Amino acid sequence: MAFPVILSIDAERELKKAECFYDAMDKKMEFLFDFDEQIEFLEQNPYLFQIRYRNLRIVHFKIFPYSLHYNIKDDVVTVINIIRQSQSY
């Protein structure tokens, strides 16, 4: 059974920022491929990852330093945000 995956507005915004960043480095297609792999994985296995905080689960990209923070409600996976792991605030 495939679960529908929805991106929040914040997640879409972060995805566009990451696309622009990797487009300048000519790695946009590799980044999007890695992103698509994780989305496809979530469609099939959303319960595979443990709950970390505030009912959110985290899946890390295979190649790029990003992670998807998501929750599951009524069998719908909602990606709350896409976070770069090497950010310093």
PDB file of N, CA and C in Angstrom:
ATOM      1  N   MET A   1       0.838  -1.180   0.000  1.00  0.00           N
ATOM      2  CA  MET A   1       0.000   0.000   0.000  1.00  0.00           C
ATOM      3  C   MET A   1       0.880   1.240   0.000  1.00  0.00           C
ATOM      4  N   ALA A   2       0.649   2.116  -0.924  1.00  0.00           N
ATOM      5  CA  ALA A   2       1.418   3.362  -0.999  1.00  0.00           C
ATOM      6  C   ALA A   2       0.681   4.461  -0.235  1.00  0.00           C
ATOM      7  N   PHE A   3       1.404   5.135   0.626  1.00  0.00           N
ATOM      8  CA  PHE A   3       0.855   6.249   1.384  1.00  0.00           C
ATOM      9  C   PHE A   3       1.059   7.536   0.592  1.00  0.00           C
ATOM     10  N   PRO A   4       0.063   8.404   0.523  1.00  0.00           N
ATOM     11  CA  PRO A   4       0.275   9.687  -0.163  1.00  0.00           C
ATOM     12  C   PRO A   4       1.214  10.570   0.645  1.00  0.00           C
ATOM     13  N   VAL A   5       2.117  11.255  -0.039  1.00  0.00           N
ATOM     14  CA  VAL A   5       3.076  12.160   0.603  1.00  0.00           C
ATOM     15  C   VAL A   5       2.765  13.580   0.153  1.00  0.00           C
ATOM     16  N   ILE A   6       2.601  14.468   1.134  1.00  0.00           N
ATOM     17  CA  ILE A   6       2.285  15.867   0.874  1.00  0.00           C
ATOM     18  C   ILE A   6       3.396  16.734   1.450  1.00  0.00           C
ATOM     19  N   LEU A   7       3.809  17.743   0.708  1.00  0.00           N
ATOM     20  CA  LEU A   7       4.802  18.699   1.201  1.00  0.00           C
ATOM     21  C   LEU A   7       4.094  19.924   1.764  1.00  0.00           C
ATOM     22  N   SER A   8       4.521  20.363   2.937  1.00  0.00           N
ATOM     23  CA  SER A   8       3.972  21.605   3.489  1.00  0.00           C
ATOM     24  C   SER A   8       4.566  22.792   2.733  1.00  0.00           C
ATOM     25  N   ILE A   9       4.039  23.958   2.982  1.00  0.00           N
ATOM     26  CA  ILE A   9       4.539  25.177   2.328  1.00  0.00           C
ATOM     27  C   ILE A   9       5.998  25.410   2.699  1.00  0.00           C
ATOM     28  N   ASP A  10       6.341  25.203   3.974  1.00  0.00           N
ATOM     29  CA  ASP A  10       7.732  25.368   4.411  1.00  0.00           C
ATOM     30  C   ASP A  10       8.656  24.375   3.716  1.00  0.00           C
ATOM     31  N   ALA A  11       8.201  23.140   3.569  1.00  0.00           N
ATOM     32  CA  ALA A  11       9.017  22.124   2.903  1.00  0.00           C
ATOM     33  C   ALA A  11       9.225  22.474   1.432  1.00  0.00           C
ATOM     34  N   GLU A  12       8.176  22.957   0.777  1.00  0.00           N
ATOM     35  CA  GLU A  12       8.315  23.364  -0.625  1.00  0.00           C
ATOM     36  C   GLU A  12       9.302  24.517  -0.768  1.00  0.00           C
ATOM     37  N   ARG A  13       9.247  25.455   0.152  1.00  0.00           N
ATOM     38  CA  ARG A  13      10.157  26.603   0.124  1.00  0.00           C
ATOM     39  C   ARG A  13      11.614  26.143   0.295  1.00  0.00           C
ATOM     40  N   GLU A  14      11.847  25.264   1.251  1.00  0.00           N
ATOM     41  CA  GLU A  14      13.208  24.758   1.474  1.00  0.00           C
ATOM     42  C   GLU A  14      13.699  23.924   0.298  1.00  0.00           C
ATOM     43  N   LEU A  15      12.795  23.192  -0.334  1.00  0.00           N
ATOM     44  CA  LEU A  15      13.171  22.409  -1.507  1.00  0.00           C
ATOM     45  C   LEU A  15      13.615  23.328  -2.643  1.00  0.00           C
ATOM     46  N   LYS A  16      12.889  24.417  -2.862  1.00  0.00           N
ATOM     47  CA  LYS A  16      13.259  25.369  -3.911  1.00  0.00           C
ATOM     48  C   LYS A  16      14.605  26.027  -3.617  1.00  0.00           C
ATOM     49  N   LYS A  17      14.847  26.375  -2.340  1.00  0.00           N
ATOM     50  CA  LYS A  17      16.129  26.974  -1.967  1.00  0.00           C
ATOM     51  C   LYS A  17      17.276  26.000  -2.224  1.00  0.00           C
ATOM     52  N   ALA A  18      17.073  24.734  -1.877  1.00  0.00           N
ATOM     53  CA  ALA A  18      18.110  23.726  -2.094  1.00  0.00           C
ATOM     54  C   ALA A  18      18.330  23.491  -3.593  1.00  0.00           C
ATOM     55  N   GLU A  19      17.244  23.484  -4.358  1.00  0.00           N
ATOM     56  CA  GLU A  19      17.373  23.339  -5.813  1.00  0.00           C
ATOM     57  C   GLU A  19      18.224  24.453  -6.397  1.00  0.00           C
ATOM     58  N   CYS A  20      17.972  25.681  -5.986  1.00  0.00           N
ATOM     59  CA  CYS A  20      18.750  26.823  -6.487  1.00  0.00           C
ATOM     60  C   CYS A  20      20.214  26.696  -6.101  1.00  0.00           C
ATOM     61  N   PHE A  21      20.453  26.283  -4.870  1.00  0.00           N
ATOM     62  CA  PHE A  21      21.826  26.137  -4.387  1.00  0.00           C
ATOM     63  C   PHE A  21      22.584  25.103  -5.215  1.00  0.00           C
ATOM     64  N   TYR A  22      21.972  23.939  -5.430  1.00  0.00           N
ATOM     65  CA  TYR A  22      22.655  22.880  -6.172  1.00  0.00           C
ATOM     66  C   TYR A  22      22.638  23.122  -7.674  1.00  0.00           C
ATOM     67  N   ASP A  23      21.716  23.934  -8.164  1.00  0.00           N
ATOM     68  CA  ASP A  23      21.725  24.307  -9.577  1.00  0.00           C
ATOM     69  C   ASP A  23      22.959  25.135  -9.892  1.00  0.00           C
ATOM     70  N   ALA A  24      23.358  26.000  -8.967  1.00  0.00           N
ATOM     71  CA  ALA A  24      24.561  26.810  -9.163  1.00  0.00           C
ATOM     72  C   ALA A  24      25.816  25.947  -9.191  1.00  0.00           C
ATOM     73  N   MET A  25      25.750  24.770  -8.587  1.00  0.00           N
ATOM     74  CA  MET A  25      26.900  23.863  -8.553  1.00  0.00           C
ATOM     75  C   MET A  25      26.768  22.744  -9.583  1.00  0.00           C
ATOM     76  N   ASP A  26      25.768  22.843 -10.465  1.00  0.00           N
ATOM     77  CA  ASP A  26      25.480  21.814 -11.477  1.00  0.00           C
ATOM     78  C   ASP A  26      25.223  20.439 -10.866  1.00  0.00           C
ATOM     79  N   LYS A  27      24.561  20.410  -9.713  1.00  0.00           N
ATOM     80  CA  LYS A  27      24.213  19.139  -9.070  1.00  0.00           C
ATOM     81  C   LYS A  27      22.714  19.052  -8.779  1.00  0.00           C
ATOM     82  N   LYS A  28      21.940  19.867  -9.458  1.00  0.00           N
ATOM     83  CA  LYS A  28      20.504  19.911  -9.202  1.00  0.00           C
ATOM     84  C   LYS A  28      19.835  18.564  -9.487  1.00  0.00           C
ATOM     85  N   MET A  29      20.182  17.930 -10.580  1.00  0.00           N
ATOM     86  CA  MET A  29      19.539  16.672 -10.947  1.00  0.00           C
ATOM     87  C   MET A  29      19.868  15.568  -9.946  1.00  0.00           C
ATOM     88  N   GLU A  30      21.113  15.536  -9.463  1.00  0.00           N
ATOM     89  CA  GLU A  30      21.489  14.542  -8.459  1.00  0.00           C
ATOM     90  C   GLU A  30      20.723  14.771  -7.167  1.00  0.00           C
ATOM     91  N   PHE A  31      20.572  16.053  -6.792  1.00  0.00           N
ATOM     92  CA  PHE A  31      19.831  16.378  -5.582  1.00  0.00           C
ATOM     93  C   PHE A  31      18.377  15.946  -5.709  1.00  0.00           C
ATOM     94  N   LEU A  32      17.748  16.275  -6.837  1.00  0.00           N
ATOM     95  CA  LEU A  32      16.342  15.913  -7.032  1.00  0.00           C
ATOM     96  C   LEU A  32      16.150  14.404  -7.104  1.00  0.00           C
ATOM     97  N   PHE A  33      17.117  13.693  -7.658  1.00  0.00           N
ATOM     98  CA  PHE A  33      17.049  12.235  -7.689  1.00  0.00           C
ATOM     99  C   PHE A  33      17.082  11.677  -6.270  1.00  0.00           C
ATOM    100  N   ASP A  34      17.988  12.208  -5.443  1.00  0.00           N
ATOM    101  CA  ASP A  34      18.080  11.779  -4.045  1.00  0.00           C
ATOM    102  C   ASP A  34      16.779  12.101  -3.303  1.00  0.00           C
ATOM    103  N   PHE A  35      16.219  13.279  -3.532  1.00  0.00           N
ATOM    104  CA  PHE A  35      14.947  13.671  -2.921  1.00  0.00           C
ATOM    105  C   PHE A  35      13.827  12.715  -3.341  1.00  0.00           C
ATOM    106  N   ASP A  36      13.734  12.444  -4.636  1.00  0.00           N
ATOM    107  CA  ASP A  36      12.695  11.550  -5.140  1.00  0.00           C
ATOM    108  C   ASP A  36      12.821  10.140  -4.562  1.00  0.00           C
ATOM    109  N   GLU A  37      14.051   9.670  -4.381  1.00  0.00           N
ATOM    110  CA  GLU A  37      14.263   8.353  -3.772  1.00  0.00           C
ATOM    111  C   GLU A  37      13.682   8.303  -2.365  1.00  0.00           C
ATOM    112  N   GLN A  38      13.911   9.364  -1.597  1.00  0.00           N
ATOM    113  CA  GLN A  38      13.407   9.390  -0.222  1.00  0.00           C
ATOM    114  C   GLN A  38      11.887   9.491  -0.188  1.00  0.00           C
ATOM    115  N   ILE A  39      11.305  10.243  -1.094  1.00  0.00           N
ATOM    116  CA  ILE A  39       9.845  10.347  -1.159  1.00  0.00           C
ATOM    117  C   ILE A  39       9.239   8.997  -1.532  1.00  0.00           C
ATOM    118  N   GLU A  40       9.821   8.314  -2.500  1.00  0.00           N
ATOM    119  CA  GLU A  40       9.324   6.993  -2.879  1.00  0.00           C
ATOM    120  C   GLU A  40       9.455   6.005  -1.729  1.00  0.00           C
ATOM    121  N   PHE A  41      10.547   6.116  -0.983  1.00  0.00           N
ATOM    122  CA  PHE A  41      10.744   5.244   0.172  1.00  0.00           C
ATOM    123  C   PHE A  41       9.672   5.511   1.229  1.00  0.00           C
ATOM    124  N   LEU A  42       9.354   6.801   1.463  1.00  0.00           N
ATOM    125  CA  LEU A  42       8.316   7.145   2.434  1.00  0.00           C
ATOM    126  C   LEU A  42       6.941   6.659   1.996  1.00  0.00           C
ATOM    127  N   GLU A  43       6.680   6.676   0.712  1.00  0.00           N
ATOM    128  CA  GLU A  43       5.394   6.190   0.216  1.00  0.00           C
ATOM    129  C   GLU A  43       5.185   4.722   0.575  1.00  0.00           C
ATOM    130  N   GLN A  44       6.252   3.968   0.612  1.00  0.00           N
ATOM    131  CA  GLN A  44       6.152   2.535   0.889  1.00  0.00           C
ATOM    132  C   GLN A  44       6.364   2.181   2.361  1.00  0.00           C
ATOM    133  N   ASN A  45       7.221   2.953   3.075  1.00  0.00           N
ATOM    134  CA  ASN A  45       7.625   2.584   4.435  1.00  0.00           C
ATOM    135  C   ASN A  45       7.608   3.758   5.413  1.00  0.00           C
ATOM    136  N   PRO A  46       6.519   4.443   5.595  1.00  0.00           N
ATOM    137  CA  PRO A  46       6.560   5.628   6.467  1.00  0.00           C
ATOM    138  C   PRO A  46       6.732   5.301   7.946  1.00  0.00           C
ATOM    139  N   TYR A  47       6.329   4.115   8.375  1.00  0.00           N
ATOM    140  CA  TYR A  47       6.414   3.758   9.787  1.00  0.00           C
ATOM    141  C   TYR A  47       7.765   3.160  10.172  1.00  0.00           C
ATOM    142  N   LEU A  48       8.678   3.084   9.241  1.00  0.00           N
ATOM    143  CA  LEU A  48       9.969   2.461   9.498  1.00  0.00           C
ATOM    144  C   LEU A  48      10.840   3.273  10.456  1.00  0.00           C
ATOM    145  N   PHE A  49      10.656   4.569  10.501  1.00  0.00           N
ATOM    146  CA  PHE A  49      11.490   5.437  11.330  1.00  0.00           C
ATOM    147  C   PHE A  49      10.783   5.771  12.633  1.00  0.00           C
ATOM    148  N   GLN A  50      11.577   5.896  13.691  1.00  0.00           N
ATOM    149  CA  GLN A  50      11.004   6.162  15.009  1.00  0.00           C
ATOM    150  C   GLN A  50      10.567   7.614  15.156  1.00  0.00           C
ATOM    151  N   ILE A  51       9.662   7.836  16.084  1.00  0.00           N
ATOM    152  CA  ILE A  51       9.215   9.186  16.399  1.00  0.00           C
ATOM    153  C   ILE A  51      10.310   9.861  17.211  1.00  0.00           C
ATOM    154  N   ARG A  52      10.732  11.044  16.782  1.00  0.00           N
ATOM    155  CA  ARG A  52      11.825  11.753  17.443  1.00  0.00           C
ATOM    156  C   ARG A  52      11.326  12.822  18.396  1.00  0.00           C
ATOM    157  N   TYR A  53      10.514  13.732  17.916  1.00  0.00           N
ATOM    158  CA  TYR A  53      10.017  14.824  18.754  1.00  0.00           C
ATOM    159  C   TYR A  53       8.714  15.339  18.156  1.00  0.00           C
ATOM    160  N   ARG A  54       7.814  15.782  19.004  1.00  0.00           N
ATOM    161  CA  ARG A  54       6.531  16.348  18.570  1.00  0.00           C
ATOM    162  C   ARG A  54       5.828  15.496  17.520  1.00  0.00           C
ATOM    163  N   ASN A  55       5.902  14.189  17.686  1.00  0.00           N
ATOM    164  CA  ASN A  55       5.265  13.249  16.780  1.00  0.00           C
ATOM    165  C   ASN A  55       5.851  13.311  15.364  1.00  0.00           C
ATOM    166  N   LEU A  56       7.089  13.770  15.235  1.00  0.00           N
ATOM    167  CA  LEU A  56       7.760  13.845  13.933  1.00  0.00           C
ATOM    168  C   LEU A  56       8.767  12.714  13.792  1.00  0.00           C
ATOM    169  N   ARG A  57       8.913  12.274  12.581  1.00  0.00           N
ATOM    170  CA  ARG A  57       9.904  11.266  12.220  1.00  0.00           C
ATOM    171  C   ARG A  57      10.889  11.909  11.245  1.00  0.00           C
ATOM    172  N   ILE A  58      12.077  11.325  11.135  1.00  0.00           N
ATOM    173  CA  ILE A  58      13.116  11.911  10.297  1.00  0.00           C
ATOM    174  C   ILE A  58      13.701  10.833   9.390  1.00  0.00           C
ATOM    175  N   VAL A  59      13.828  11.174   8.116  1.00  0.00           N
ATOM    176  CA  VAL A  59      14.543  10.315   7.171  1.00  0.00           C
ATOM    177  C   VAL A  59      15.614  11.175   6.504  1.00  0.00           C
ATOM    178  N   HIS A  60      16.832  10.642   6.454  1.00  0.00           N
ATOM    179  CA  HIS A  60      17.971  11.377   5.892  1.00  0.00           C
ATOM    180  C   HIS A  60      18.163  11.006   4.425  1.00  0.00           C
ATOM    181  N   PHE A  61      18.595  11.984   3.642  1.00  0.00           N
ATOM    182  CA  PHE A  61      18.957  11.726   2.248  1.00  0.00           C
ATOM    183  C   PHE A  61      20.169  10.802   2.239  1.00  0.00           C
ATOM    184  N   LYS A  62      20.341  10.058   1.166  1.00  0.00           N
ATOM    185  CA  LYS A  62      21.491   9.151   1.070  1.00  0.00           C
ATOM    186  C   LYS A  62      22.784   9.892   0.765  1.00  0.00           C
ATOM    187  N   ILE A  63      22.740  10.892  -0.114  1.00  0.00           N
ATOM    188  CA  ILE A  63      23.955  11.550  -0.581  1.00  0.00           C
ATOM    189  C   ILE A  63      24.107  12.943   0.002  1.00  0.00           C
ATOM    190  N   PHE A  64      23.075  13.732  -0.054  1.00  0.00           N
ATOM    191  CA  PHE A  64      23.151  15.139   0.327  1.00  0.00           C
ATOM    192  C   PHE A  64      22.823  15.322   1.808  1.00  0.00           C
ATOM    193  N   PRO A  65      23.356  16.382   2.434  1.00  0.00           N
ATOM    194  CA  PRO A  65      23.176  16.578   3.886  1.00  0.00           C
ATOM    195  C   PRO A  65      21.827  17.204   4.251  1.00  0.00           C
ATOM    196  N   TYR A  66      20.750  16.550   3.866  1.00  0.00           N
ATOM    197  CA  TYR A  66      19.397  17.022   4.146  1.00  0.00           C
ATOM    198  C   TYR A  66      18.603  15.900   4.793  1.00  0.00           C
ATOM    199  N   SER A  67      17.542  16.289   5.475  1.00  0.00           N
ATOM    200  CA  SER A  67      16.629  15.305   6.039  1.00  0.00           C
ATOM    201  C   SER A  67      15.194  15.799   5.907  1.00  0.00           C
ATOM    202  N   LEU A  68      14.296  14.851   5.794  1.00  0.00           N
ATOM    203  CA  LEU A  68      12.867  15.145   5.731  1.00  0.00           C
ATOM    204  C   LEU A  68      12.286  14.913   7.118  1.00  0.00           C
ATOM    205  N   HIS A  69      11.611  15.908   7.646  1.00  0.00           N
ATOM    206  CA  HIS A  69      10.928  15.793   8.929  1.00  0.00           C
ATOM    207  C   HIS A  69       9.444  15.688   8.618  1.00  0.00           C
ATOM    208  N   TYR A  70       8.828  14.590   9.030  1.00  0.00           N
ATOM    209  CA  TYR A  70       7.462  14.316   8.611  1.00  0.00           C
ATOM    210  C   TYR A  70       6.640  13.709   9.745  1.00  0.00           C
ATOM    211  N   ASN A  71       5.342  13.771   9.557  1.00  0.00           N
ATOM    212  CA  ASN A  71       4.445  13.057  10.459  1.00  0.00           C
ATOM    213  C   ASN A  71       3.430  12.285   9.632  1.00  0.00           C
ATOM    214  N   ILE A  72       2.729  11.392  10.309  1.00  0.00           N
ATOM    215  CA  ILE A  72       1.729  10.555   9.650  1.00  0.00           C
ATOM    216  C   ILE A  72       0.414  10.756  10.394  1.00  0.00           C
ATOM    217  N   LYS A  73      -0.607  11.134   9.654  1.00  0.00           N
ATOM    218  CA  LYS A  73      -1.923  11.318  10.245  1.00  0.00           C
ATOM    219  C   LYS A  73      -2.960  10.810   9.251  1.00  0.00           C
ATOM    220  N   ASP A  74      -3.803   9.911   9.698  1.00  0.00           N
ATOM    221  CA  ASP A  74      -4.851   9.330   8.854  1.00  0.00           C
ATOM    222  C   ASP A  74      -4.269   8.724   7.575  1.00  0.00           C
ATOM    223  N   ASP A  75      -3.158   8.014   7.707  1.00  0.00           N
ATOM    224  CA  ASP A  75      -2.476   7.350   6.585  1.00  0.00           C
ATOM    225  C   ASP A  75      -2.035   8.311   5.490  1.00  0.00           C
ATOM    226  N   VAL A  76      -1.768   9.558   5.858  1.00  0.00           N
ATOM    227  CA  VAL A  76      -1.203  10.549   4.933  1.00  0.00           C
ATOM    228  C   VAL A  76       0.107  11.033   5.536  1.00  0.00           C
ATOM    229  N   VAL A  77       1.175  10.966   4.751  1.00  0.00           N
ATOM    230  CA  VAL A  77       2.491  11.426   5.191  1.00  0.00           C
ATOM    231  C   VAL A  77       2.625  12.894   4.801  1.00  0.00           C
ATOM    232  N   THR A  78       2.875  13.746   5.789  1.00  0.00           N
ATOM    233  CA  THR A  78       3.050  15.172   5.535  1.00  0.00           C
ATOM    234  C   THR A  78       4.479  15.550   5.885  1.00  0.00           C
ATOM    235  N   VAL A  79       5.229  16.000   4.895  1.00  0.00           N
ATOM    236  CA  VAL A  79       6.594  16.466   5.132  1.00  0.00           C
ATOM    237  C   VAL A  79       6.479  17.890   5.666  1.00  0.00           C
ATOM    238  N   ILE A  80       6.847  18.063   6.930  1.00  0.00           N
ATOM    239  CA  ILE A  80       6.728  19.353   7.602  1.00  0.00           C
ATOM    240  C   ILE A  80       7.834  20.297   7.139  1.00  0.00           C
ATOM    241  N   ASN A  81       9.061  19.762   7.036  1.00  0.00           N
ATOM    242  CA  ASN A  81      10.180  20.599   6.623  1.00  0.00           C
ATOM    243  C   ASN A  81      11.306  19.748   6.057  1.00  0.00           C
ATOM    244  N   ILE A  82      12.131  20.372   5.261  1.00  0.00           N
ATOM    245  CA  ILE A  82      13.346  19.768   4.725  1.00  0.00           C
ATOM    246  C   ILE A  82      14.489  20.576   5.307  1.00  0.00           C
ATOM    247  N   ILE A  83      15.340  19.916   6.088  1.00  0.00           N
ATOM    248  CA  ILE A  83      16.362  20.649   6.842  1.00  0.00           C
ATOM    249  C   ILE A  83      17.750  20.213   6.386  1.00  0.00           C
ATOM    250  N   ARG A  84      18.592  21.201   6.150  1.00  0.00           N
ATOM    251  CA  ARG A  84      20.000  20.944   5.835  1.00  0.00           C
ATOM    252  C   ARG A  84      20.726  20.640   7.133  1.00  0.00           C
ATOM    253  N   GLN A  85      21.455  19.544   7.168  1.00  0.00           N
ATOM    254  CA  GLN A  85      22.072  19.090   8.398  1.00  0.00           C
ATOM    255  C   GLN A  85      23.307  19.868   8.806  1.00  0.00           C
ATOM    256  N   SER A  86      23.903  20.596   7.884  1.00  0.00           N
ATOM    257  CA  SER A  86      25.132  21.327   8.215  1.00  0.00           C
ATOM    258  C   SER A  86      24.897  22.806   8.455  1.00  0.00           C
ATOM    259  N   GLN A  87      23.645  23.201   8.712  1.00  0.00           N
ATOM    260  CA  GLN A  87      23.360  24.611   8.976  1.00  0.00           C
ATOM    261  C   GLN A  87      23.848  24.984  10.366  1.00  0.00           C
ATOM    262  N   SER A  88      24.301  26.214  10.496  1.00  0.00           N
ATOM    263  CA  SER A  88      24.607  26.724  11.831  1.00  0.00           C
ATOM    264  C   SER A  88      23.769  27.987  12.031  1.00  0.00           C
ATOM    265  N   TYR A  89      23.136  28.062  13.155  1.00  0.00           N
ATOM    266  CA  TYR A  89      22.230  29.171  13.425  1.00  0.00           C
ATOM    267  C   TYR A  89      22.871  30.175  14.347  1.00  0.00           C
TER     268      TYR A  89
END
